[in-house]
PDB file of C-alpha atoms and ligand atoms in Angstrom:
ATOM      1  CA  MET A 117      -5.164  20.563 -11.109  1.00  0.00           C
ATOM      2  CA  LYS A 118      -2.310  20.865  -8.530  1.00  0.00           C
ATOM      3  CA  ASN A 119      -1.593  22.339  -5.107  1.00  0.00           C
ATOM      4  CA  LEU A 120      -5.056  22.448  -3.747  1.00  0.00           C
ATOM      5  CA  LEU A 121      -3.524  22.056  -0.249  1.00  0.00           C
ATOM      6  CA  ASP A 122      -0.303  24.146  -0.799  1.00  0.00           C
ATOM      7  CA  GLY A 123       1.541  24.295   2.469  1.00  0.00           C
ATOM      8  CA  GLN A 124      -1.195  22.964   4.703  1.00  0.00           C
ATOM      9  CA  VAL A 125      -0.264  20.490   7.426  1.00  0.00           C
ATOM     10  CA  ALA A 126      -2.349  17.308   7.578  1.00  0.00           C
ATOM     11  CA  VAL A 127      -2.555  14.682  10.206  1.00  0.00           C
ATOM     12  CA  ILE A 128      -4.085  11.322   8.883  1.00  0.00           C
ATOM     13  CA  THR A 129      -4.684   8.456  11.075  1.00  0.00           C
ATOM     14  CA  GLY A 130      -4.631   4.835   9.692  1.00  0.00           C
ATOM     15  CA  ALA A 131      -2.359   6.199   6.885  1.00  0.00           C
ATOM     16  CA  GLY A 132      -0.269   3.113   6.676  1.00  0.00           C
ATOM     17  CA  ARG A 133      -2.267   1.413   4.264  1.00  0.00           C
ATOM     18  CA  GLY A 134      -5.691   1.365   2.283  1.00  0.00           C
ATOM     19  CA  ILE A 135      -7.706   4.583   2.139  1.00  0.00           C
ATOM     20  CA  GLY A 136      -5.458   6.432   4.563  1.00  0.00           C
ATOM     21  CA  ALA A 137      -2.291   5.737   2.742  1.00  0.00           C
ATOM     22  CA  ALA A 138      -3.946   6.903  -0.693  1.00  0.00           C
ATOM     23  CA  THR A 139      -5.137  10.058   0.952  1.00  0.00           C
ATOM     24  CA  ALA A 140      -1.684  10.894   2.376  1.00  0.00           C
ATOM     25  CA  LYS A 141      -0.122  10.512  -1.183  1.00  0.00           C
ATOM     26  CA  LEU A 142      -2.861  12.453  -2.668  1.00  0.00           C
ATOM     27  CA  PHE A 143      -2.675  15.302  -0.194  1.00  0.00           C
ATOM     28  CA  ALA A 144       1.144  15.352  -0.512  1.00  0.00           C
ATOM     29  CA  SER A 145       0.772  15.519  -4.296  1.00  0.00           C
ATOM     30  CA  HIS A 146      -1.208  18.726  -3.800  1.00  0.00           C
ATOM     31  CA  GLY A 147       1.480  20.425  -1.653  1.00  0.00           C
ATOM     32  CA  ALA A 148       0.415  19.369   2.032  1.00  0.00           C
ATOM     33  CA  LYS A 149       2.878  18.257   4.578  1.00  0.00           C
ATOM     34  CA  ILE A 150       1.709  14.992   5.923  1.00  0.00           C
ATOM     35  CA  VAL A 151       1.900  13.320   9.425  1.00  0.00           C
ATOM     36  CA  ILE A 152       1.251   9.595   8.829  1.00  0.00           C
ATOM     37  CA  SER A 153      -0.063   7.938  11.824  1.00  0.00           C
ATOM     38  CA  ASP A 154      -0.730   4.265  12.232  1.00  0.00           C
ATOM     39  CA  VAL A 155      -0.599   1.525  14.734  1.00  0.00           C
ATOM     40  CA  ASP A 156       1.719  -0.425  12.325  1.00  0.00           C
ATOM     41  CA  LYS A 157       5.113   1.467  11.914  1.00  0.00           C
ATOM     42  CA  GLU A 158       6.588  -0.449   8.887  1.00  0.00           C
ATOM     43  CA  PRO A 159       3.820   0.350   6.421  1.00  0.00           C
ATOM     44  CA  ALA A 160       3.650   3.787   7.750  1.00  0.00           C
ATOM     45  CA  GLN A 161       7.485   4.283   6.951  1.00  0.00           C
ATOM     46  CA  HIS A 162       6.762   2.966   3.406  1.00  0.00           C
ATOM     47  CA  VAL A 163       4.323   5.730   2.846  1.00  0.00           C
ATOM     48  CA  VAL A 164       6.613   8.396   4.156  1.00  0.00           C
ATOM     49  CA  ASN A 165       9.387   7.068   1.895  1.00  0.00           C
ATOM     50  CA  ASP A 166       7.059   7.050  -1.100  1.00  0.00           C
ATOM     51  CA  ILE A 167       5.997  10.632  -0.319  1.00  0.00           C
ATOM     52  CA  CYS A 168       9.396  11.978   0.253  1.00  0.00           C
ATOM     53  CA  SER A 169      11.056  10.190  -2.747  1.00  0.00           C
ATOM     54  CA  ALA A 170       8.276  11.781  -4.986  1.00  0.00           C
ATOM     55  CA  GLY A 171       9.625  15.231  -3.519  1.00  0.00           C
ATOM     56  CA  GLY A 172       6.887  15.618  -0.899  1.00  0.00           C
ATOM     57  CA  ASP A 173       7.298  16.372   2.939  1.00  0.00           C
ATOM     58  CA  ALA A 174       5.912  13.669   5.420  1.00  0.00           C
ATOM     59  CA  ILE A 175       6.897  12.130   8.791  1.00  0.00           C
ATOM     60  CA  GLU A 176       5.354   9.211  10.634  1.00  0.00           C
ATOM     61  CA  VAL A 177       4.289   9.289  14.195  1.00  0.00           C
ATOM     62  CA  CYS A 178       3.036   5.915  15.105  1.00  0.00           C
ATOM     63  CA  GLY A 179       0.908   4.541  17.877  1.00  0.00           C
ATOM     64  CA  ASP A 180      -2.459   3.182  18.879  1.00  0.00           C
ATOM     65  CA  ILE A 181      -5.180   5.892  18.469  1.00  0.00           C
ATOM     66  CA  THR A 182      -7.230   4.012  21.115  1.00  0.00           C
ATOM     67  CA  ASP A 183      -4.345   4.602  23.770  1.00  0.00           C
ATOM     68  CA  PRO A 184      -5.925   7.565  25.792  1.00  0.00           C
ATOM     69  CA  ALA A 185      -2.239   9.182  25.847  1.00  0.00           C
ATOM     70  CA  PHE A 186      -1.424   8.941  22.165  1.00  0.00           C
ATOM     71  CA  PRO A 187      -3.655  11.655  20.589  1.00  0.00           C
ATOM     72  CA  GLU A 188      -1.881  14.345  22.548  1.00  0.00           C
ATOM     73  CA  GLN A 189       1.563  12.957  21.579  1.00  0.00           C
ATOM     74  CA  LEU A 190       0.452  12.867  18.089  1.00  0.00           C
ATOM     75  CA  VAL A 191      -0.570  16.470  17.989  1.00  0.00           C
ATOM     76  CA  ALA A 192       2.535  17.627  20.008  1.00  0.00           C
ATOM     77  CA  LYS A 193       4.866  15.903  17.511  1.00  0.00           C
ATOM     78  CA  THR A 194       2.992  17.421  14.607  1.00  0.00           C
ATOM     79  CA  ILE A 195       3.317  20.931  16.066  1.00  0.00           C
ATOM     80  CA  GLU A 196       7.077  20.300  17.046  1.00  0.00           C
ATOM     81  CA  LYS A 197       7.780  19.414  13.314  1.00  0.00           C
ATOM     82  CA  TYR A 198       5.439  21.705  11.228  1.00  0.00           C
ATOM     83  CA  GLY A 199       4.367  24.283  13.765  1.00  0.00           C
ATOM     84  CA  ARG A 200       0.660  24.264  12.849  1.00  0.00           C
ATOM     85  CA  LEU A 201      -2.236  21.911  11.914  1.00  0.00           C
ATOM     86  CA  ASN A 202      -4.808  22.562   9.066  1.00  0.00           C
ATOM     87  CA  ILE A 203      -6.381  19.311   8.311  1.00  0.00           C
ATOM     88  CA  LEU A 204      -7.235  16.280  10.539  1.00  0.00           C
ATOM     89  CA  VAL A 205      -8.435  13.102   8.810  1.00  0.00           C
ATOM     90  CA  ASN A 206      -9.937  10.505  11.355  1.00  0.00           C
ATOM     91  CA  ASN A 207      -9.417   7.428   9.180  1.00  0.00           C
ATOM     92  CA  ALA A 208      -8.041   4.620  11.363  1.00  0.00           C
ATOM     93  CA  GLY A 209     -10.286   1.634  11.716  1.00  0.00           C
ATOM     94  CA  PHE A 210     -11.174  -1.950  11.467  1.00  0.00           C
ATOM     95  CA  THR A 211     -14.211  -4.189  11.629  1.00  0.00           C
ATOM     96  CA  TRP A 212     -15.039  -6.969  14.130  1.00  0.00           C
ATOM     97  CA  ASP A 213     -18.165  -8.498  12.808  1.00  0.00           C
ATOM     98  CA  GLY A 214     -20.674 -10.808  14.432  1.00  0.00           C
ATOM     99  CA  MET A 215     -24.367 -11.309  14.778  1.00  0.00           C
ATOM    100  CA  LEU A 216     -25.926  -9.231  17.684  1.00  0.00           C
ATOM    101  CA  HIS A 217     -26.973 -12.202  19.564  1.00  0.00           C
ATOM    102  CA  LYS A 218     -23.474 -13.573  19.780  1.00  0.00           C
ATOM    103  CA  MET A 219     -21.594 -10.381  20.136  1.00  0.00           C
ATOM    104  CA  THR A 220     -19.353  -9.840  23.233  1.00  0.00           C
ATOM    105  CA  ASP A 221     -19.105  -6.649  25.085  1.00  0.00           C
ATOM    106  CA  ALA A 222     -15.288  -6.580  24.095  1.00  0.00           C
ATOM    107  CA  GLN A 223     -16.309  -6.698  20.468  1.00  0.00           C
ATOM    108  CA  PHE A 224     -18.986  -3.791  20.837  1.00  0.00           C
ATOM    109  CA  GLU A 225     -16.530  -1.776  23.024  1.00  0.00           C
ATOM    110  CA  ALA A 226     -13.668  -2.104  20.491  1.00  0.00           C
ATOM    111  CA  MET A 227     -15.604  -0.284  17.841  1.00  0.00           C
ATOM    112  CA  LEU A 228     -16.554   2.545  20.226  1.00  0.00           C
ATOM    113  CA  GLN A 229     -12.906   3.009  21.048  1.00  0.00           C
ATOM    114  CA  ILE A 230     -11.401   2.960  17.538  1.00  0.00           C
ATOM    115  CA  HIS A 231     -14.303   4.793  15.781  1.00  0.00           C
ATOM    116  CA  ASN A 232     -15.445   7.219  18.444  1.00  0.00           C
ATOM    117  CA  MET A 233     -12.983   7.717  21.413  1.00  0.00           C
ATOM    118  CA  GLY A 234      -9.865   7.893  19.230  1.00  0.00           C
ATOM    119  CA  PRO A 235     -11.429  10.665  16.915  1.00  0.00           C
ATOM    120  CA  PHE A 236     -12.965  12.502  19.962  1.00  0.00           C
ATOM    121  CA  ARG A 237      -9.524  12.545  21.812  1.00  0.00           C
ATOM    122  CA  LEU A 238      -7.713  13.639  18.680  1.00  0.00           C
ATOM    123  CA  ILE A 239     -10.008  16.555  17.796  1.00  0.00           C
ATOM    124  CA  ARG A 240      -9.789  17.522  21.588  1.00  0.00           C
ATOM    125  CA  ALA A 241      -6.037  17.419  21.578  1.00  0.00           C
ATOM    126  CA  ALA A 242      -6.047  19.360  18.258  1.00  0.00           C
ATOM    127  CA  SER A 243      -8.383  22.156  19.714  1.00  0.00           C
ATOM    128  CA  PRO A 244      -5.573  24.466  20.881  1.00  0.00           C
ATOM    129  CA  TYR A 245      -3.985  24.421  17.415  1.00  0.00           C
ATOM    130  CA  MET A 246      -7.224  24.438  15.324  1.00  0.00           C
ATOM    131  CA  ARG A 247     -10.104  26.125  17.312  1.00  0.00           C
ATOM    132  CA  ASP A 248      -7.942  28.448  19.464  1.00  0.00           C
ATOM    133  CA  GLU A 249      -5.539  29.391  16.796  1.00  0.00           C
ATOM    134  CA  ALA A 250      -8.488  30.021  14.394  1.00  0.00           C
ATOM    135  CA  LYS A 251     -10.236  32.264  16.935  1.00  0.00           C
ATOM    136  CA  LYS A 252      -7.073  34.337  17.394  1.00  0.00           C
ATOM    137  CA  GLU A 253      -6.587  34.635  13.598  1.00  0.00           C
ATOM    138  CA  LYS A 254     -10.175  35.601  13.182  1.00  0.00           C
ATOM    139  CA  ALA A 255      -9.819  38.552  15.637  1.00  0.00           C
ATOM    140  CA  GLN A 256      -6.710  39.569  13.638  1.00  0.00           C
ATOM    141  CA  GLY A 257      -8.564  39.163  10.380  1.00  0.00           C
ATOM    142  CA  ASP A 258      -6.246  36.637   8.738  1.00  0.00           C
ATOM    143  CA  THR A 259      -7.469  33.085   8.889  1.00  0.00           C
ATOM    144  CA  GLN A 260      -5.863  29.943   7.567  1.00  0.00           C
ATOM    145  CA  PRO A 261      -7.883  27.119   6.098  1.00  0.00           C
ATOM    146  CA  ARG A 262      -8.699  24.359   8.579  1.00  0.00           C
ATOM    147  CA  CYS A 263     -10.910  21.378   8.433  1.00  0.00           C
ATOM    148  CA  ILE A 264     -11.585  17.847   9.953  1.00  0.00           C
ATOM    149  CA  ILE A 265     -12.740  14.934   7.887  1.00  0.00           C
ATOM    150  CA  ASN A 266     -14.057  11.885   9.659  1.00  0.00           C
ATOM    151  CA  VAL A 267     -14.406   8.549   7.865  1.00  0.00           C
ATOM    152  CA  SER A 268     -17.752   6.860   8.365  1.00  0.00           C
ATOM    153  CA  SER A 269     -19.461   4.188   6.512  1.00  0.00           C
ATOM    154  CA  THR A 270     -22.926   3.220   4.902  1.00  0.00           C
ATOM    155  CA  SER A 271     -23.263   0.758   7.779  1.00  0.00           C
ATOM    156  CA  GLY A 272     -23.593   3.812  10.023  1.00  0.00           C
ATOM    157  CA  LEU A 273     -26.106   5.417   7.965  1.00  0.00           C
ATOM    158  CA  HIS A 274     -28.238   2.512   7.012  1.00  0.00           C
ATOM    159  CA  GLY A 275     -27.220  -0.399   9.425  1.00  0.00           C
ATOM    160  CA  ASN A 276     -25.766  -3.734   8.220  1.00  0.00           C
ATOM    161  CA  ILE A 277     -26.187  -7.291   9.147  1.00  0.00           C
ATOM    162  CA  GLY A 278     -23.429  -8.540  11.371  1.00  0.00           C
ATOM    163  CA  GLN A 279     -22.180  -4.995  12.284  1.00  0.00           C
ATOM    164  CA  VAL A 280     -24.303  -3.678  15.190  1.00  0.00           C
ATOM    165  CA  ASN A 281     -20.975  -2.612  16.939  1.00  0.00           C
ATOM    166  CA  TYR A 282     -19.439  -1.028  13.767  1.00  0.00           C
ATOM    167  CA  SER A 283     -22.682   0.584  12.507  1.00  0.00           C
ATOM    168  CA  THR A 284     -23.336   2.175  16.051  1.00  0.00           C
ATOM    169  CA  ALA A 285     -19.903   3.668  16.020  1.00  0.00           C
ATOM    170  CA  LYS A 286     -19.927   4.834  12.464  1.00  0.00           C
ATOM    171  CA  MET A 287     -23.341   6.587  13.089  1.00  0.00           C
ATOM    172  CA  GLY A 288     -21.766   8.109  16.252  1.00  0.00           C
ATOM    173  CA  ILE A 289     -18.912   9.677  14.324  1.00  0.00           C
ATOM    174  CA  ILE A 290     -21.612  11.403  12.252  1.00  0.00           C
ATOM    175  CA  GLY A 291     -23.129  13.002  15.291  1.00  0.00           C
ATOM    176  CA  MET A 292     -19.652  14.137  16.347  1.00  0.00           C
ATOM    177  CA  THR A 293     -19.147  15.599  12.922  1.00  0.00           C
ATOM    178  CA  LYS A 294     -22.144  17.749  12.978  1.00  0.00           C
ATOM    179  CA  THR A 295     -21.442  18.848  16.507  1.00  0.00           C
ATOM    180  CA  VAL A 296     -17.806  19.995  15.704  1.00  0.00           C
ATOM    181  CA  ALA A 297     -19.239  21.642  12.657  1.00  0.00           C
ATOM    182  CA  LYS A 298     -21.701  23.651  14.938  1.00  0.00           C
ATOM    183  CA  GLU A 299     -19.192  24.419  17.733  1.00  0.00           C
ATOM    184  CA  TRP A 300     -16.212  25.370  15.629  1.00  0.00           C
ATOM    185  CA  GLY A 301     -18.012  26.841  12.458  1.00  0.00           C
ATOM    186  CA  ALA A 302     -17.791  30.285  13.865  1.00  0.00           C
ATOM    187  CA  PHE A 303     -14.052  30.091  13.701  1.00  0.00           C
ATOM    188  CA  GLY A 304     -14.063  29.108   9.968  1.00  0.00           C
ATOM    189  CA  ILE A 305     -13.275  25.419  10.723  1.00  0.00           C
ATOM    190  CA  ARG A 306     -15.237  23.039   8.782  1.00  0.00           C
ATOM    191  CA  CYS A 307     -16.073  19.439   9.705  1.00  0.00           C
ATOM    192  CA  ASN A 308     -17.407  16.812   7.354  1.00  0.00           C
ATOM    193  CA  ALA A 309     -17.815  13.022   7.232  1.00  0.00           C
ATOM    194  CA  VAL A 310     -17.382  10.580   4.345  1.00  0.00           C
ATOM    195  CA  ALA A 311     -19.598   7.406   4.373  1.00  0.00           C
ATOM    196  CA  PHE A 312     -17.855   4.934   2.190  1.00  0.00           C
ATOM    197  CA  GLY A 313     -19.650   1.943   0.730  1.00  0.00           C
ATOM    198  CA  PHE A 314     -17.498  -0.850  -0.686  1.00  0.00           C
ATOM    199  CA  ILE A 315     -13.845   0.200  -1.251  1.00  0.00           C
ATOM    200  CA  ASP A 316     -11.323  -2.535  -2.141  1.00  0.00           C
ATOM    201  CA  THR A 317      -8.935  -2.755   0.883  1.00  0.00           C
ATOM    202  CA  ARG A 318      -7.891  -5.481   3.320  1.00  0.00           C
ATOM    203  CA  LEU A 319     -11.160  -4.687   5.240  1.00  0.00           C
ATOM    204  CA  THR A 320     -13.130  -5.986   2.269  1.00  0.00           C
ATOM    205  CA  GLN A 321     -10.843  -8.671   0.912  1.00  0.00           C
ATOM    206  CA  GLU A 322     -12.338 -12.218   0.811  1.00  0.00           C
ATOM    207  CA  LYS A 323     -12.246 -13.618   4.453  1.00  0.00           C
ATOM    208  CA  ASN A 324     -10.035 -16.581   3.485  1.00  0.00           C
ATOM    209  CA  ALA A 325      -7.374 -14.524   1.900  1.00  0.00           C
ATOM    210  CA  SER A 326      -7.442 -11.683   4.490  1.00  0.00           C
ATOM    211  CA  GLU A 327      -5.315 -10.867   7.352  1.00  0.00           C
ATOM    212  CA  SER A 328      -5.980 -10.692  11.096  1.00  0.00           C
ATOM    213  CA  ILE A 329      -5.038  -7.974  13.651  1.00  0.00           C
ATOM    214  CA  GLU A 330      -4.716  -8.340  17.445  1.00  0.00           C
ATOM    215  CA  VAL A 331      -7.140  -6.314  19.629  1.00  0.00           C
ATOM    216  CA  ASN A 332      -6.425  -6.407  23.345  1.00  0.00           C
ATOM    217  CA  GLY A 333      -4.719  -9.773  22.927  1.00  0.00           C
ATOM    218  CA  GLN A 334      -7.508 -11.413  20.779  1.00  0.00           C
ATOM    219  CA  GLN A 335      -6.914 -12.314  17.187  1.00  0.00           C
ATOM    220  CA  VAL A 336      -9.600 -10.570  14.904  1.00  0.00           C
ATOM    221  CA  SER A 337      -9.911 -11.826  11.342  1.00  0.00           C
ATOM    222  CA  LEU A 338     -10.578  -9.027   8.704  1.00  0.00           C
ATOM    223  CA  GLY A 339     -12.363  -9.334   5.464  1.00  0.00           C
ATOM    224  CA  ILE A 340     -15.850 -10.343   4.450  1.00  0.00           C
ATOM    225  CA  PRO A 341     -17.150 -13.697   3.001  1.00  0.00           C
ATOM    226  CA  GLY A 342     -16.810 -13.998  -0.689  1.00  0.00           C
ATOM    227  CA  LYS A 343     -20.608 -14.447  -1.290  1.00  0.00           C
ATOM    228  CA  VAL A 344     -21.176 -11.096   0.461  1.00  0.00           C
ATOM    229  CA  ARG A 345     -18.505  -9.455  -1.794  1.00  0.00           C
ATOM    230  CA  GLU A 346     -20.421 -10.723  -4.845  1.00  0.00           C
ATOM    231  CA  SER A 347     -23.823  -9.749  -3.627  1.00  0.00           C
ATOM    232  CA  VAL A 348     -22.613  -6.181  -2.559  1.00  0.00           C
ATOM    233  CA  SER A 349     -21.142  -5.609  -6.003  1.00  0.00           C
ATOM    234  CA  ALA A 350     -24.411  -6.558  -7.617  1.00  0.00           C
ATOM    235  CA  MET A 351     -26.163  -3.682  -5.792  1.00  0.00           C
ATOM    236  CA  ILE A 352     -23.680  -0.991  -6.954  1.00  0.00           C
ATOM    237  CA  PRO A 353     -24.959   0.827 -10.038  1.00  0.00           C
ATOM    238  CA  LEU A 354     -21.330   1.430 -11.258  1.00  0.00           C
ATOM    239  CA  ALA A 355     -20.956  -2.419 -10.809  1.00  0.00           C
ATOM    240  CA  ARG A 356     -17.606  -2.548  -8.978  1.00  0.00           C
ATOM    241  CA  PRO A 357     -15.940  -1.603  -5.628  1.00  0.00           C
ATOM    242  CA  GLY A 358     -14.331   1.671  -5.287  1.00  0.00           C
ATOM    243  CA  THR A 359     -10.457   2.044  -5.418  1.00  0.00           C
ATOM    244  CA  VAL A 360      -8.552   3.545  -2.655  1.00  0.00           C
ATOM    245  CA  ASP A 361      -7.474   6.432  -5.098  1.00  0.00           C
ATOM    246  CA  GLU A 362     -11.268   7.120  -5.703  1.00  0.00           C
ATOM    247  CA  ALA A 363     -11.940   7.149  -1.908  1.00  0.00           C
ATOM    248  CA  ALA A 364      -8.969   9.567  -1.395  1.00  0.00           C
ATOM    249  CA  GLY A 365     -10.344  11.749  -4.027  1.00  0.00           C
ATOM    250  CA  ALA A 366     -13.645  12.197  -2.068  1.00  0.00           C
ATOM    251  CA  ILE A 367     -11.545  13.071   1.008  1.00  0.00           C
ATOM    252  CA  LEU A 368      -9.495  15.669  -0.936  1.00  0.00           C
ATOM    253  CA  LEU A 369     -12.629  17.099  -2.498  1.00  0.00           C
ATOM    254  CA  LEU A 370     -13.998  17.856   1.123  1.00  0.00           C
ATOM    255  CA  ALA A 371     -10.494  19.249   2.337  1.00  0.00           C
ATOM    256  CA  SER A 372     -10.027  21.456  -0.781  1.00  0.00           C
ATOM    257  CA  PRO A 373     -11.019  25.126  -1.274  1.00  0.00           C
ATOM    258  CA  TYR A 374     -13.928  24.018  -3.353  1.00  0.00           C
ATOM    259  CA  ALA A 375     -15.645  22.738  -0.321  1.00  0.00           C
ATOM    260  CA  SER A 376     -15.202  26.078   1.628  1.00  0.00           C
ATOM    261  CA  TYR A 377     -18.894  26.471   2.233  1.00  0.00           C
ATOM    262  CA  ILE A 378     -19.592  22.702   3.015  1.00  0.00           C
ATOM    263  CA  THR A 379     -19.614  21.627   6.576  1.00  0.00           C
ATOM    264  CA  GLY A 380     -21.641  19.204   8.815  1.00  0.00           C
ATOM    265  CA  HIS A 381     -22.227  17.092   5.698  1.00  0.00           C
ATOM    266  CA  THR A 382     -21.904  13.267   5.253  1.00  0.00           C
ATOM    267  CA  LEU A 383     -20.799  12.520   1.654  1.00  0.00           C
ATOM    268  CA  GLU A 384     -21.768   9.046   0.584  1.00  0.00           C
ATOM    269  CA  VAL A 385     -19.096   7.493  -1.640  1.00  0.00           C
ATOM    270  CA  THR A 386     -20.712   4.398  -2.865  1.00  0.00           C
ATOM    271  CA  GLY A 387     -20.794   4.021  -6.698  1.00  0.00           C
ATOM    272  CA  GLY A 388     -24.353   4.715  -6.297  1.00  0.00           C
ATOM    273  CA  MET A 389     -25.195   1.759  -3.925  1.00  0.00           C
ATOM    274  CA  GLY A 390     -28.381   2.541  -1.920  1.00  0.00           C
ATOM    275  CA  ILE A 391     -29.887   5.338  -4.074  1.00  0.00           C
TER     276      ILE A 391
HETATM  277  N1  NAD B 657     -12.936  -0.385   2.798  1.00  0.00           N
HETATM  278  C1  NAD B 657     -14.124  -0.113   2.879  1.00  0.00           C
HETATM  279  O1  NAD B 657     -15.110  -0.567   2.075  1.00  0.00           O
HETATM  280  C2  NAD B 657     -14.800   0.900   3.947  1.00  0.00           C
HETATM  281  C3  NAD B 657     -16.031   1.180   3.898  1.00  0.00           C
HETATM  282  C4  NAD B 657     -16.444   2.079   4.868  1.00  0.00           C
HETATM  283  C5  NAD B 657     -15.760   2.679   5.862  1.00  0.00           C
HETATM  284  N2  NAD B 657     -14.309   2.265   5.742  1.00  0.00           N
HETATM  285  C6  NAD B 657     -13.631   2.869   6.683  1.00  0.00           C
HETATM  286  O2  NAD B 657     -12.394   3.397   6.150  1.00  0.00           O
HETATM  287  C7  NAD B 657     -11.252   3.525   7.158  1.00  0.00           C
HETATM  288  C8  NAD B 657      -9.976   2.982   6.474  1.00  0.00           C
HETATM  289  O3  NAD B 657     -10.141   1.611   6.364  1.00  0.00           O
HETATM  290  P1  NAD B 657      -9.509   0.729   5.076  1.00  0.00           P
HETATM  291  O4  NAD B 657     -10.644   0.094   4.304  1.00  0.00           O
HETATM  292  O5  NAD B 657      -8.482   1.612   4.365  1.00  0.00           O
HETATM  293  O6  NAD B 657      -8.742  -0.443   5.888  1.00  0.00           O
HETATM  294  P2  NAD B 657      -7.211  -0.708   5.985  1.00  0.00           P
HETATM  295  O7  NAD B 657      -7.091  -1.881   6.993  1.00  0.00           O
HETATM  296  O8  NAD B 657      -6.595  -0.874   4.851  1.00  0.00           O
HETATM  297  O9  NAD B 657      -6.464   0.485   6.835  1.00  0.00           O
HETATM  298  C9  NAD B 657      -6.864   0.910   7.978  1.00  0.00           C
HETATM  299  C10 NAD B 657      -5.594   1.495   8.804  1.00  0.00           C
HETATM  300  O10 NAD B 657      -5.959   1.783  10.155  1.00  0.00           O
HETATM  301  C11 NAD B 657      -4.971   1.275  11.070  1.00  0.00           C
HETATM  302  N3  NAD B 657      -5.295   1.037  12.211  1.00  0.00           N
HETATM  303  C12 NAD B 657      -6.280   0.086  12.724  1.00  0.00           C
HETATM  304  N4  NAD B 657      -6.363   0.251  14.049  1.00  0.00           N
HETATM  305  C13 NAD B 657      -5.659   1.222  14.657  1.00  0.00           C
HETATM  306  C14 NAD B 657      -5.368   1.774  15.794  1.00  0.00           C
HETATM  307  N5  NAD B 657      -5.943   1.227  16.937  1.00  0.00           N
HETATM  308  N6  NAD B 657      -4.522   2.806  15.868  1.00  0.00           N
HETATM  309  C15 NAD B 657      -3.870   3.400  14.612  1.00  0.00           C
HETATM  310  N7  NAD B 657      -4.246   2.796  13.469  1.00  0.00           N
HETATM  311  C16 NAD B 657      -5.031   1.893  13.410  1.00  0.00           C
HETATM  312  C17 NAD B 657      -4.487   0.012  10.399  1.00  0.00           C
HETATM  313  O11 NAD B 657      -3.283  -0.448  10.808  1.00  0.00           O
HETATM  314  C18 NAD B 657      -4.601   0.261   8.877  1.00  0.00           C
HETATM  315  O12 NAD B 657      -3.418   0.675   8.462  1.00  0.00           O
HETATM  316  C19 NAD B 657     -11.655   2.727   8.350  1.00  0.00           C
HETATM  317  O13 NAD B 657     -12.233   3.718   9.346  1.00  0.00           O
HETATM  318  C20 NAD B 657     -12.908   1.953   7.794  1.00  0.00           C
HETATM  319  O14 NAD B 657     -13.870   1.683   8.801  1.00  0.00           O
HETATM  320  C21 NAD B 657     -13.762   1.465   4.942  1.00  0.00           C
END
């Protein structure tokens, strides 16, 4: 099964590592041209090199998706290079956990910025090349495939201890997904979300071993406690975390022609956790 996305142009945020990087490589192997966007330039360039050395077509356009000016620049550079935009994957993200009674405003606000404001501004910036183009094409009777996939979490659907900020934002992106599906559906543009459970990435590494990132001048350590990793695995019917390639497969499924009548949906990708 090859070339499900032949010739389509995809922008993927947070594509320097983890789920975003795996999605970029999988999309490229199915014939899409990929714009790799990440706040970290070096890993993003590695993903571009991997795709290009495998015979694919990709560029990096790096920047902080929470910078109000960046989404417009990302779309402008995409159009400058490839002339169109078919698929948008809002994947960039991180966690900044803490119990509600101790959580700061900055901690809460950071999650709304990365998981809601960034995707909102990017979809708005893309609207001339997605919504408006699709409207014109529809009038001419010749529409290209176009869709948006927003990355959510089971924390958004079900809540999660220590993640009142993240779960609020990840539920917010589901509301955004359904609204875009309703506003843009008439032009043939689909918008879906994927709610991942436990995928093995640096966000879910054991806390001691994991990295930290800087958010507004503060160091935020990523990862989860080892005990939580063990207890979550015990709740998964498939009895293991998902791999980034399995996560990417779910995103490809929603971007592919096989999902042409699926919109406004949140696909839970959890190994069966929570059934
Ligand atoms: N790993 C899981 O179990 C899991 C579960 C549910 C949801 N998710 C979501 O999946 C998405 C991808 O996460 P991952 O697990 O692959 O983590 P990851 O840390 O491996 O990758 C996330 C990428 O996003 C980038 N990023 C972070 N902040 C950014 C910013 N301000 N601007 C641009 N890029 C930025 C990072 O540099 C990184 O490359 C996130 O939205 C996350 O919340 C992950």
